[in-house]
Coordinates of C-alpha atoms (C1' of nucleotides) and ligand atoms in Angstrom, one line a residue:
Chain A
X921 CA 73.3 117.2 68.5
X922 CA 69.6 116.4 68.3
X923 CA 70.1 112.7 68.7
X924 CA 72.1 112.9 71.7
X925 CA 68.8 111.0 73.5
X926 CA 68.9 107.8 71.5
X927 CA 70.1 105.2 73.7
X928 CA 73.3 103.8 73.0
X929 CA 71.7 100.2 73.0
X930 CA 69.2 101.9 70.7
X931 CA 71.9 103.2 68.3
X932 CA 73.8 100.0 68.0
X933 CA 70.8 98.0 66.5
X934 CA 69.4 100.8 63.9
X935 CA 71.6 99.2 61.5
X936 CA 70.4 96.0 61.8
X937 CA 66.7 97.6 61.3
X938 CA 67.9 99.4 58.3
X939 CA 69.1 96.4 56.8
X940 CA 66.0 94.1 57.1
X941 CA 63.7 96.9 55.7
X942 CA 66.2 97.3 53.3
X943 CA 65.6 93.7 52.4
X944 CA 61.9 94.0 52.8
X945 CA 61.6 96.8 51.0
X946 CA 63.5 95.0 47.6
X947 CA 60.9 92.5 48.2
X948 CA 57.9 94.5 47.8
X949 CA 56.9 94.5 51.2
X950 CA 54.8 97.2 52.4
X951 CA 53.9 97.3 55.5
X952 CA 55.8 95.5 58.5
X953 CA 54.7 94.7 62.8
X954 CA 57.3 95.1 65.6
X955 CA 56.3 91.4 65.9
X956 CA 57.6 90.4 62.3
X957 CA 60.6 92.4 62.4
X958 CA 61.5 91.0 66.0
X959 CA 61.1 87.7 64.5
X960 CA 63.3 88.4 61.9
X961 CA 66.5 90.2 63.7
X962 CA 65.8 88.4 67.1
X963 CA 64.8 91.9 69.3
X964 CA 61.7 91.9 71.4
X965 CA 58.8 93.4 69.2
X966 CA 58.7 95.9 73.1
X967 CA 62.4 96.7 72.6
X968 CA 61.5 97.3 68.7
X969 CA 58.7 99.4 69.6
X970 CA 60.5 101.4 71.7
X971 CA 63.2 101.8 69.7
X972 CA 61.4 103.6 67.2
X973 CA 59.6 105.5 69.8
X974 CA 62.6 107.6 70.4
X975 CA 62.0 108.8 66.8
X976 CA 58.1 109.8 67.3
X977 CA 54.9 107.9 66.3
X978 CA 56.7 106.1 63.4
X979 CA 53.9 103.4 63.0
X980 CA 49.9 103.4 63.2
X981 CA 47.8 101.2 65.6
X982 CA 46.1 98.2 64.1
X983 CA 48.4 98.8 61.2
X984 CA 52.5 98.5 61.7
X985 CA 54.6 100.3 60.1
X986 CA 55.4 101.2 55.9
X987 CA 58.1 99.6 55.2
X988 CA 59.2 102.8 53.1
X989 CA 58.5 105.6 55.0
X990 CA 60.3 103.7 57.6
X991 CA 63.2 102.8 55.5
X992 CA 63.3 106.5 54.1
X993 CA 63.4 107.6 58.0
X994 CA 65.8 105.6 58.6
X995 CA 67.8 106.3 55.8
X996 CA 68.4 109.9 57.1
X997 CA 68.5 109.2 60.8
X998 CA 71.5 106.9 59.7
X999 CA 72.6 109.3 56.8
X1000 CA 72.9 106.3 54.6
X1001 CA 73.5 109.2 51.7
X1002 CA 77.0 110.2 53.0
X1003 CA 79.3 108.4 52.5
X1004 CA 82.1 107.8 55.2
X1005 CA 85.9 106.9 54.0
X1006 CA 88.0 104.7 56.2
X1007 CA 91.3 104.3 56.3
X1008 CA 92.8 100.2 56.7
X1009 CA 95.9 100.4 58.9
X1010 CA 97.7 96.7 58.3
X1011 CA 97.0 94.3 55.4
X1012 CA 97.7 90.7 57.0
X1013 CA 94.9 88.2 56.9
X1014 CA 92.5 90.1 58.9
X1015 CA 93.1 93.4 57.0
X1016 CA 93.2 91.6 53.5
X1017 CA 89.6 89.9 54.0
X1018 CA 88.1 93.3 55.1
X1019 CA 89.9 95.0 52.0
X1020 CA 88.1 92.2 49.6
X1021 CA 84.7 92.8 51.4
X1022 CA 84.9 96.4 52.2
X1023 CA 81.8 97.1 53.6
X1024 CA 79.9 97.8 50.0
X1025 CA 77.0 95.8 50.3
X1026 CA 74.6 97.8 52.6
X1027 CA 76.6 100.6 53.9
X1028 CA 77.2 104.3 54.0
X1029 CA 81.0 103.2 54.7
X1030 CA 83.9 102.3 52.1
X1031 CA 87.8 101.7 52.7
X1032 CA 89.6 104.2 50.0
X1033 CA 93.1 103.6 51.2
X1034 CA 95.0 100.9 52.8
X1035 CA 98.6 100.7 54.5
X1036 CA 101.3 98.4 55.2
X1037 CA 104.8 98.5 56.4
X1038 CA 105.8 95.5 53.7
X1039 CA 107.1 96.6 50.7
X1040 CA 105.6 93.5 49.0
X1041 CA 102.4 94.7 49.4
X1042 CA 102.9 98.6 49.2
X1043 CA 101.9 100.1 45.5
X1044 CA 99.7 97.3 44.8
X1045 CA 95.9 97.1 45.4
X1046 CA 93.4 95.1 46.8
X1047 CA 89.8 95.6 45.0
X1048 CA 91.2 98.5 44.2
X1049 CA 91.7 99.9 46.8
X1050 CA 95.5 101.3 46.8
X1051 CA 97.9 100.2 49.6
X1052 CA 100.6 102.6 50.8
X1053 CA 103.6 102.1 53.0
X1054 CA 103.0 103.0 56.6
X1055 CA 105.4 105.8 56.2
X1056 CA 103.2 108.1 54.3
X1057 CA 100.6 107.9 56.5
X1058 CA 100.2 111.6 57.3
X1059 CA 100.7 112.3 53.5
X1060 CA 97.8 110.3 52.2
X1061 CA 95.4 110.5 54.7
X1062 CA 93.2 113.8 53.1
X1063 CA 90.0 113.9 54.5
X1064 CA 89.8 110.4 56.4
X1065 CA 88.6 110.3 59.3
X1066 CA 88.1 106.8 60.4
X1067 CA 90.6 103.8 60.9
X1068 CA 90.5 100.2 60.9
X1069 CA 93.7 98.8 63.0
X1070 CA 94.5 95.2 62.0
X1071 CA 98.2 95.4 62.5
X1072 CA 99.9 93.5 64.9
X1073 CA 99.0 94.2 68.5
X1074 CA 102.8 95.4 69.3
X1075 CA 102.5 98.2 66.7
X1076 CA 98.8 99.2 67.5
X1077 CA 99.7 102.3 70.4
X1078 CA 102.2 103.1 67.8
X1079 CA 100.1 103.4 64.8
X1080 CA 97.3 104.8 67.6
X1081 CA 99.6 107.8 68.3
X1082 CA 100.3 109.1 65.0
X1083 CA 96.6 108.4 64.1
X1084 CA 95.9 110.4 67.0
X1085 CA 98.3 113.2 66.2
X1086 CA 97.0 113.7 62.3
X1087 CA 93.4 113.5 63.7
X1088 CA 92.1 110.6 63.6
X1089 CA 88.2 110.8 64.8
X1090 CA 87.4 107.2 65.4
X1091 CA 89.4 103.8 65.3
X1092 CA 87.8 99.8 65.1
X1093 CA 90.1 98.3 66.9
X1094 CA 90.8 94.3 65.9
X1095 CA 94.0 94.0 68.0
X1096 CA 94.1 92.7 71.0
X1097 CA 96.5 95.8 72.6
X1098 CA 93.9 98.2 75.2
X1099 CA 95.1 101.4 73.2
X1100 CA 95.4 104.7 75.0
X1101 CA 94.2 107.9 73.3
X1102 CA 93.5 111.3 74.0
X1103 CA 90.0 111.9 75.2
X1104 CA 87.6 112.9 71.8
X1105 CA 88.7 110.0 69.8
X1106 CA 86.2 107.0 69.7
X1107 CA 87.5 103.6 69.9
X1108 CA 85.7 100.9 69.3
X1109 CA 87.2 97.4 70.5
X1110 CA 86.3 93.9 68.7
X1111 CA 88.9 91.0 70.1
X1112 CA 88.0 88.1 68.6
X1113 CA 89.8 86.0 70.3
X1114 CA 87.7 86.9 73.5
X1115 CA 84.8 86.5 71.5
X1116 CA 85.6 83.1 70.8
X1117 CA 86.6 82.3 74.4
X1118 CA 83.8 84.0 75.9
X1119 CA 81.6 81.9 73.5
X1120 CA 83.4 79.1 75.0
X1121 CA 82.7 79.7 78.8
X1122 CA 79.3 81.1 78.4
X1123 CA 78.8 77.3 76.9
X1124 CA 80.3 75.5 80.1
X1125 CA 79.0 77.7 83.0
X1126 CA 75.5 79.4 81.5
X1127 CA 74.1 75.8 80.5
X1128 CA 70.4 75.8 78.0
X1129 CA 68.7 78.9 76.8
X1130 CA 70.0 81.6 80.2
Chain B
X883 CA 76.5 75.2 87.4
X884 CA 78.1 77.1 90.4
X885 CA 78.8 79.8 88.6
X886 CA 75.7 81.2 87.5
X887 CA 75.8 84.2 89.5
X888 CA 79.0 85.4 88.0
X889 CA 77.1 88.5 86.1
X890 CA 77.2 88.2 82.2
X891 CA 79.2 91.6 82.3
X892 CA 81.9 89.8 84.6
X893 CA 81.9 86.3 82.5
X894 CA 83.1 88.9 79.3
X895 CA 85.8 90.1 81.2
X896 CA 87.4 87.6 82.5
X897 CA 89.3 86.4 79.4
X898 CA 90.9 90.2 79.0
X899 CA 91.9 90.0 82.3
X900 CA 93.3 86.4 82.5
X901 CA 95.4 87.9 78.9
X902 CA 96.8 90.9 80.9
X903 CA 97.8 88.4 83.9
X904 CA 99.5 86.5 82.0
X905 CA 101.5 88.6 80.3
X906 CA 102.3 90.4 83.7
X907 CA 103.3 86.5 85.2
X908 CA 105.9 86.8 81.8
X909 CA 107.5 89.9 83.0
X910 CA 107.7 88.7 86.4
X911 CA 105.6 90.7 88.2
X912 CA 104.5 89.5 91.5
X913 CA 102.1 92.1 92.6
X914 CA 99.5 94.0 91.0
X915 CA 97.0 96.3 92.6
X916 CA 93.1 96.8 90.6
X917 CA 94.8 100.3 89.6
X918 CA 97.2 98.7 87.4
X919 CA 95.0 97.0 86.1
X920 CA 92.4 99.3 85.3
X921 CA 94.5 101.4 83.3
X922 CA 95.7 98.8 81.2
X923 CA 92.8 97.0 80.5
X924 CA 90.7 100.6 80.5
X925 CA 88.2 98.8 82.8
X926 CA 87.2 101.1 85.8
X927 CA 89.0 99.6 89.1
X928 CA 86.2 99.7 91.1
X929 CA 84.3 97.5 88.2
X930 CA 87.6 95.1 88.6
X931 CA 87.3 94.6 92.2
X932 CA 83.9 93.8 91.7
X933 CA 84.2 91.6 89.2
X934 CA 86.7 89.4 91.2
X935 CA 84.7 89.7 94.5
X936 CA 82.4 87.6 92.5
X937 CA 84.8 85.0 93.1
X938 CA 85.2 85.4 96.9
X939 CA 88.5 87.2 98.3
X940 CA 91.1 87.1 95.9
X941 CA 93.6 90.0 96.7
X942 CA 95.0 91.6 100.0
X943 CA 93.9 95.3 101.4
X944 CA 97.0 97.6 101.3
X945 CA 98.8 95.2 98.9
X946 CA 96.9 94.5 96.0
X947 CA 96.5 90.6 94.2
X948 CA 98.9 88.1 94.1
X949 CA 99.7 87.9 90.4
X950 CA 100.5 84.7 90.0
X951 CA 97.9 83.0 92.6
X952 CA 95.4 85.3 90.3
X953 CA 96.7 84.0 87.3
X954 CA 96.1 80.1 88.6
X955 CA 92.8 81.2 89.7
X956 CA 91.6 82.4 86.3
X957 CA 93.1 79.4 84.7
X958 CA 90.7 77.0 86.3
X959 CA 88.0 79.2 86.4
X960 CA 88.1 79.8 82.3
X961 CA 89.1 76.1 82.2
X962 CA 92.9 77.2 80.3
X963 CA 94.0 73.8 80.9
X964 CA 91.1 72.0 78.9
X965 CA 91.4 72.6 75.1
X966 CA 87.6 73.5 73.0
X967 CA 87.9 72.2 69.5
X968 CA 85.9 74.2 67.2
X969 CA 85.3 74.0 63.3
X970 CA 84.8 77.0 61.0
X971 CA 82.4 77.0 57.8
X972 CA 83.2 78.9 55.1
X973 CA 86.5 79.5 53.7
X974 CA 86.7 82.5 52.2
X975 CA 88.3 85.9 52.8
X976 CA 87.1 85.8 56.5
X977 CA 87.5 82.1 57.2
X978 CA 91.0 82.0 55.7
X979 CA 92.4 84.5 57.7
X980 CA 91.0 83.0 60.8
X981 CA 92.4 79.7 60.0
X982 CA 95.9 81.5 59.4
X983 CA 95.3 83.2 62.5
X984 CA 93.7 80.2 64.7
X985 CA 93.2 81.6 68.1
X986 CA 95.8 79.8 69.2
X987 CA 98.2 82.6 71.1
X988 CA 96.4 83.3 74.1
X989 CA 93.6 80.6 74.0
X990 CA 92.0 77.3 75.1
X991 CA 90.5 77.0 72.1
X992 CA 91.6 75.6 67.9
X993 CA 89.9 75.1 65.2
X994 CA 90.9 71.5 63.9
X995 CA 88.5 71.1 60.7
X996 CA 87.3 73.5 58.5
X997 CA 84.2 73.2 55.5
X998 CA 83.7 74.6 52.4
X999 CA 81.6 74.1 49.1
X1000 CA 84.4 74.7 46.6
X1001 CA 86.0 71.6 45.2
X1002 CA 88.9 74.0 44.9
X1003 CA 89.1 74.5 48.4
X1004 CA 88.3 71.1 49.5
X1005 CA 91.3 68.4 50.3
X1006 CA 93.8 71.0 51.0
X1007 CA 94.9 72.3 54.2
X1008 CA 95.3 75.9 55.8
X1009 CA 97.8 76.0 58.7
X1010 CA 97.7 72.6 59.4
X1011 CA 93.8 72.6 59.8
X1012 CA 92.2 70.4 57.0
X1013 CA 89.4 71.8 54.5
X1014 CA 86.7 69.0 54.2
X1015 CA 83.9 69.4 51.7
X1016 CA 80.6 70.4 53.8
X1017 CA 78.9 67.2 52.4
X1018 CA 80.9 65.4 55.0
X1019 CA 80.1 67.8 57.5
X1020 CA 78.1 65.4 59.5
X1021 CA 80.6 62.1 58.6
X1022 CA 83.9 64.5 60.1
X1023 CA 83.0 66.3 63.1
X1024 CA 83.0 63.7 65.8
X1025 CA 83.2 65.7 68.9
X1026 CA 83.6 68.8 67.9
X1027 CA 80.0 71.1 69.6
X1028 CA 81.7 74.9 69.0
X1029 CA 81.4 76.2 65.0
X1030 CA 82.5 79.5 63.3
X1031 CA 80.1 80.3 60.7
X1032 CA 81.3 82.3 57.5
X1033 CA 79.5 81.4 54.8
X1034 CA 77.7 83.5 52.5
X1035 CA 74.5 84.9 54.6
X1036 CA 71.9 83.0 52.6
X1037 CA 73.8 79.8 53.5
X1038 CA 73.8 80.3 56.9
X1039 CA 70.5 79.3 58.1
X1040 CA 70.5 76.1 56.0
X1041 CA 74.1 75.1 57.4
X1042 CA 72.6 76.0 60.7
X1043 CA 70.4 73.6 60.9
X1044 CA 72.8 70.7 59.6
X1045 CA 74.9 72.1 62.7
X1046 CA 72.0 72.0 65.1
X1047 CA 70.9 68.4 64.0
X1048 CA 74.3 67.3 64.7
X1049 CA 73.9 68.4 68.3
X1050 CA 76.0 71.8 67.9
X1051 CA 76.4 73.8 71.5
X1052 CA 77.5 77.2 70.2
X1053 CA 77.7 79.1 67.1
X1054 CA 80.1 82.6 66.4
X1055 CA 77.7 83.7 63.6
X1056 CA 79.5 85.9 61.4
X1057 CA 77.3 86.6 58.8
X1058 CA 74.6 89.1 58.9
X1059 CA 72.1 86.4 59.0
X1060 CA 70.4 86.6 61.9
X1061 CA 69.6 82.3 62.1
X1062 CA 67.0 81.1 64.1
X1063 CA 68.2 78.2 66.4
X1064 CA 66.4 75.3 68.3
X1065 CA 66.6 76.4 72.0
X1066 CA 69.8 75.3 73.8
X1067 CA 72.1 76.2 71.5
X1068 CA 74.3 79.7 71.9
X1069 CA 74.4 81.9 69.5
X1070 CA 76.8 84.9 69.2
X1071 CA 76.7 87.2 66.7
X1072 CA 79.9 89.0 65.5
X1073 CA 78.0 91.5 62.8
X1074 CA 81.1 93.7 61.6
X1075 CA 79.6 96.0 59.4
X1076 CA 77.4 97.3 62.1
X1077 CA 80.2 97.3 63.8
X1078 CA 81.3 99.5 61.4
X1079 CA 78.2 101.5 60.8
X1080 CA 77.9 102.5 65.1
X1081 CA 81.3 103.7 65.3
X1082 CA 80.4 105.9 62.4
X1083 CA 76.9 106.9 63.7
X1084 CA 78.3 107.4 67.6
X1085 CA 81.1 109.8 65.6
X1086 CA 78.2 111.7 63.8
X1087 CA 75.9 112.0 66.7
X1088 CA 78.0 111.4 70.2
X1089 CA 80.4 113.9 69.9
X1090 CA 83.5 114.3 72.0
X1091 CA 84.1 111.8 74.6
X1092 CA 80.3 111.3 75.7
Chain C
dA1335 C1' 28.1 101.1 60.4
dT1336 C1' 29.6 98.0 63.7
dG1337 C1' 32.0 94.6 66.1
dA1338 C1' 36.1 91.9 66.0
dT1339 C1' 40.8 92.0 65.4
dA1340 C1' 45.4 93.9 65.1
dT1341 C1' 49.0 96.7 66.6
dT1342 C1' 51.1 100.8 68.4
dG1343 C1' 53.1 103.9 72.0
dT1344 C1' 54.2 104.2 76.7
dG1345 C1' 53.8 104.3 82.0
dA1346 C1' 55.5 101.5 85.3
dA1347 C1' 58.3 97.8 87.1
dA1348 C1' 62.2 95.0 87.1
dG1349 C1' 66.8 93.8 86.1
dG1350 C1' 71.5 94.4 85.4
dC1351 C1' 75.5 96.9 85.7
dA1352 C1' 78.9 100.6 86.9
dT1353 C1' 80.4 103.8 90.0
dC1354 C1' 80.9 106.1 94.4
dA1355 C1' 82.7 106.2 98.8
dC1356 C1' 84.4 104.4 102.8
dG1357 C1' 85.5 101.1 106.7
dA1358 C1' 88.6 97.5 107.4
dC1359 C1' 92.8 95.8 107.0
dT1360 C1' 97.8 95.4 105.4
dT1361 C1' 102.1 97.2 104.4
dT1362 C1' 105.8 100.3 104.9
dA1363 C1' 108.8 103.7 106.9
dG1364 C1' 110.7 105.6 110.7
Chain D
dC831 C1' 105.8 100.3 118.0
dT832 C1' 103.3 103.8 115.7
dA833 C1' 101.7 106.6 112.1
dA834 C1' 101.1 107.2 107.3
dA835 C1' 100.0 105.3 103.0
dG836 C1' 97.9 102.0 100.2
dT837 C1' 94.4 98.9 98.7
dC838 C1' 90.6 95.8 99.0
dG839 C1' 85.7 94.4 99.4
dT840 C1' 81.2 96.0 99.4
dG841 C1' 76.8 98.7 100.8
dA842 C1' 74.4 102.1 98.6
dT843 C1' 73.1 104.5 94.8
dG844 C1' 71.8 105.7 90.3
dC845 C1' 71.8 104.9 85.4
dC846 C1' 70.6 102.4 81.5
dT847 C1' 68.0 99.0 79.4
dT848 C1' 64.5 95.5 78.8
dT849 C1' 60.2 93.8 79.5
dC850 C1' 55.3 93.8 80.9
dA851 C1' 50.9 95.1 80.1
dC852 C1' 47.2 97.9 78.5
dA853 C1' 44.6 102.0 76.8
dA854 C1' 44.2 104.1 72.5
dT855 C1' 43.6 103.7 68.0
dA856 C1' 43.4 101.8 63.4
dT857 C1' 42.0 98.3 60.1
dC858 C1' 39.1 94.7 58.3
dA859 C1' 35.1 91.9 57.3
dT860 C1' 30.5 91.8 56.7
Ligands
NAD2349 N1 93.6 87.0 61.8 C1 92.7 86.8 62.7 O1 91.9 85.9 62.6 C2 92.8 87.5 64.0 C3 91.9 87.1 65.0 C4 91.9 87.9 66.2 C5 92.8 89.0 66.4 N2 93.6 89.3 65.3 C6 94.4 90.5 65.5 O2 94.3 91.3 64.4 C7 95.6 91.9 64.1 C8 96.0 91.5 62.7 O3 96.0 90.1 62.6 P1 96.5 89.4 61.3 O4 96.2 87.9 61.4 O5 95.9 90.0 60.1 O6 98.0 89.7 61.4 P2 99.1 89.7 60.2 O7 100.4 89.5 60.7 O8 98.6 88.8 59.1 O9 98.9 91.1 59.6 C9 99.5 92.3 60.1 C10 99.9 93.2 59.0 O10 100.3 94.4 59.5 C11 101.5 94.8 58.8 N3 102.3 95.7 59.7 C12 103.2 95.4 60.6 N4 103.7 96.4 61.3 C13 103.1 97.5 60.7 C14 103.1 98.9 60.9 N5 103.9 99.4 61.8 N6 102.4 99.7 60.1 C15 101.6 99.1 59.2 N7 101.4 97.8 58.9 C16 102.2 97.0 59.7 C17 102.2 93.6 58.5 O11 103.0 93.8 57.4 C18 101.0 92.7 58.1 O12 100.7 92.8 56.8 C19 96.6 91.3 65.2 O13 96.7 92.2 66.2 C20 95.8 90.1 65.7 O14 96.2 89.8 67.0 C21 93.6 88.6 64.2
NAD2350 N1 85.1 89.4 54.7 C1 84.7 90.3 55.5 O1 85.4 91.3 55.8 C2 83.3 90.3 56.1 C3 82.8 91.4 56.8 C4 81.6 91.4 57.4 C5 80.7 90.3 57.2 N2 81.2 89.2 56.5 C6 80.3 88.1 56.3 O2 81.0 86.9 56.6 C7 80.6 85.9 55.7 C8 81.8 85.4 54.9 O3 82.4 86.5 54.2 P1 83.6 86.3 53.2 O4 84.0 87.6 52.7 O5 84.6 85.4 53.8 O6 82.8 85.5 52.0 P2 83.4 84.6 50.9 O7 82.5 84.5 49.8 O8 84.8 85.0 50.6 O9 83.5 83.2 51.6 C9 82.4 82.4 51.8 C10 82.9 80.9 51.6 O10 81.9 80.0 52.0 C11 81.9 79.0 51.0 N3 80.5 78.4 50.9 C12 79.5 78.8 50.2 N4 78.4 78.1 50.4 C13 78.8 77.2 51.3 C14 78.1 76.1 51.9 N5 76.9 75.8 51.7 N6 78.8 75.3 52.8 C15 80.1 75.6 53.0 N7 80.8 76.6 52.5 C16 80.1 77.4 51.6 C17 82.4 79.6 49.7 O11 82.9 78.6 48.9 C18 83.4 80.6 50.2 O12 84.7 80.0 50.3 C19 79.6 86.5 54.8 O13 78.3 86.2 55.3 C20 79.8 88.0 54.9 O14 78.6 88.7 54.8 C21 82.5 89.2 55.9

DNA sequence: ATGATATTGTGAAAGGCATCACGACTTTAG
DNA sequence: CTAAAGTCGTGATGCCTTTCACAATATCAT
């Protein structure tokens, strides 16, 4: 894999680059310094710089960098023309607000296909996206790759294993539960609630701008 | 702040940790050694021991920690006993299910008010939390220094600075805005769909279980 | 053309964090 | 009481990342 070089840290934030150039781009904007775009997405314009260094010589001194070219680079490195299905496993409040945003508005990524162990919310759809009982899982699956678990965290190493078992190659995790999988699946945790209470304590004990 | 030296790395921790404790204190355990732990919070032990060395000698050699003098330790240090009121903006597929969901299981925090534009939404109430129209953002929040923000992304900067006029602490930004913020005030940034977008780059281009 | 100005790309330094590895100490079993 | 097993706390190490700072190079105005 070519891009096995790139910095994790590095990784995370290309989206956040493709999606202000994305926006600069729609406004016309042709040419662009690390020092703007750090303005705009809050990264040191050094961080920025080197950033894109891992790519090659993407800009020219005295100049910046165009805005296109960039975005068209980008565009590839991120492969912005595939697109990626995901899977939504549990369609409670969390799951139902992702199933009404799904990801459209700047992404390579779209929800096809939703489940549910209710049988109130199984053969409907959400923004057309169909929602199927938990049950036929393996069945409907097809090509999908990628999960989104918002179910409750007592079912999540449940639903974890038989993800795991049909093939699953990477999960976003919203429950709270640690899950366990074998090694070669990618999981990617986001609790919330420790979000919120980490917020919370970084207010009491890291007082001002640290 | 006597804390400051607690590493940032630690401070994010420490919630997951105090979750697991307390759910071991349920089940009655008395013991638990950093092995334990690490396996169920998929946090290296050694990284666990560090982490509570931070806060002097906590456990025993040959026996492990004290689950419930742990637990009790944690409590104070993430101030459990001291409730954070916070208020969410925005009430719309996000903001709804967080209102429904409220943070409330595990947490020291609750959001007691929420705001919105939308006469619709306005003067009702979601789980017991009242909807109040963001005109009277100012005239409701009394004490309340912690906000969720899920508005629309071109919102957000404009309702951030009604929120830093009125002397907020901390923000949980949840639109892709990134919002510029006098200094002083803390900023987190909960971005899903890059969320969304990494896992899906680190599947394309970190294979396996690098 | 030329000098002033702008901006990149990167070596080097610093910081922060995770992990190894082991001495010290406690418990447990016999 | 003694030996074996278990576990912590931490010095040392190395990795990853950020940041500084500047030479190299390009643009721009005149
Ligand atoms: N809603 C929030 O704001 C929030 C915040 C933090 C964390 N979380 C976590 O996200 C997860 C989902 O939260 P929520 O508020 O949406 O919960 P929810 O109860 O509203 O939704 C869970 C959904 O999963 C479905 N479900 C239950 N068992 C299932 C199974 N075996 N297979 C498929 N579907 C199943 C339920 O029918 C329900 O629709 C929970 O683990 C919760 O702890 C939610
Ligand atoms: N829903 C998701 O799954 C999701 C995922 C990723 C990011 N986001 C981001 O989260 C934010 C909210 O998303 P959403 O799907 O809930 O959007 P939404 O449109 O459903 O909700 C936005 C709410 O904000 C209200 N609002 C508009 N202007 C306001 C103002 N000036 N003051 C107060 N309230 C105002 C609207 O009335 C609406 O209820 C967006 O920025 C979105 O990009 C959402």
């Amino acid at each position: 894999m070519d891009q096995n070089k790139i910095p994790q840290a590095t990784a995370k934030r290309l989206p956040l680059y493709y999606r202000f150039l994305n926006s600069l781009n729609h406004q016309g904007k042709k040419r662009v310094s690390s020092n703007e775009l750090s303005e705009a997405v809050k990264v040191d314009s050094a961080t920025i710089r080197r950033d894109f260094s891992y790519f090659g010589a993407l800009g020219k001194k005295g100049y910046g960098y165009n805005v296109e070219y960039l975005l068209g680079f980008f565009r590839k490195t991120l492969d912005q023309d595939e697109l990626t299905e995901v899977a939504l496993i549990g369609v409670g409040n969390l799951g139902t607000a992702f199933l009404h945003y799904n990801f459209l508005k700047n992404n390579n990524t779209k929800i096809v296909m939703a489940f549910d162990a209710d049988p109130e919310k199984t053969g409907t759809d959400i923004g057309g996206v169909p929602i199927y009982h938990i049950d036929d899982l393996e069945e409907r699956m097809g090509n999908v790759r990628v999960a989104i678990l918002t179910v409750p965290s007592d079912e999540a190493q449940n639903i974890t294993n038989r993800l795991a078992d049909y093939g699953i190659a990477g999960i976003l995790n919203f429950t709270p539960a640690r899950i366990t999988v074998p090694s070669g699946i990618r999981v990617h945790h986001i609790d919330l609630s420790i979000e919120l209470q980490a917020l919370v304590y970084f207010l009491k004990h890291y007082p001002l701008d640290g």
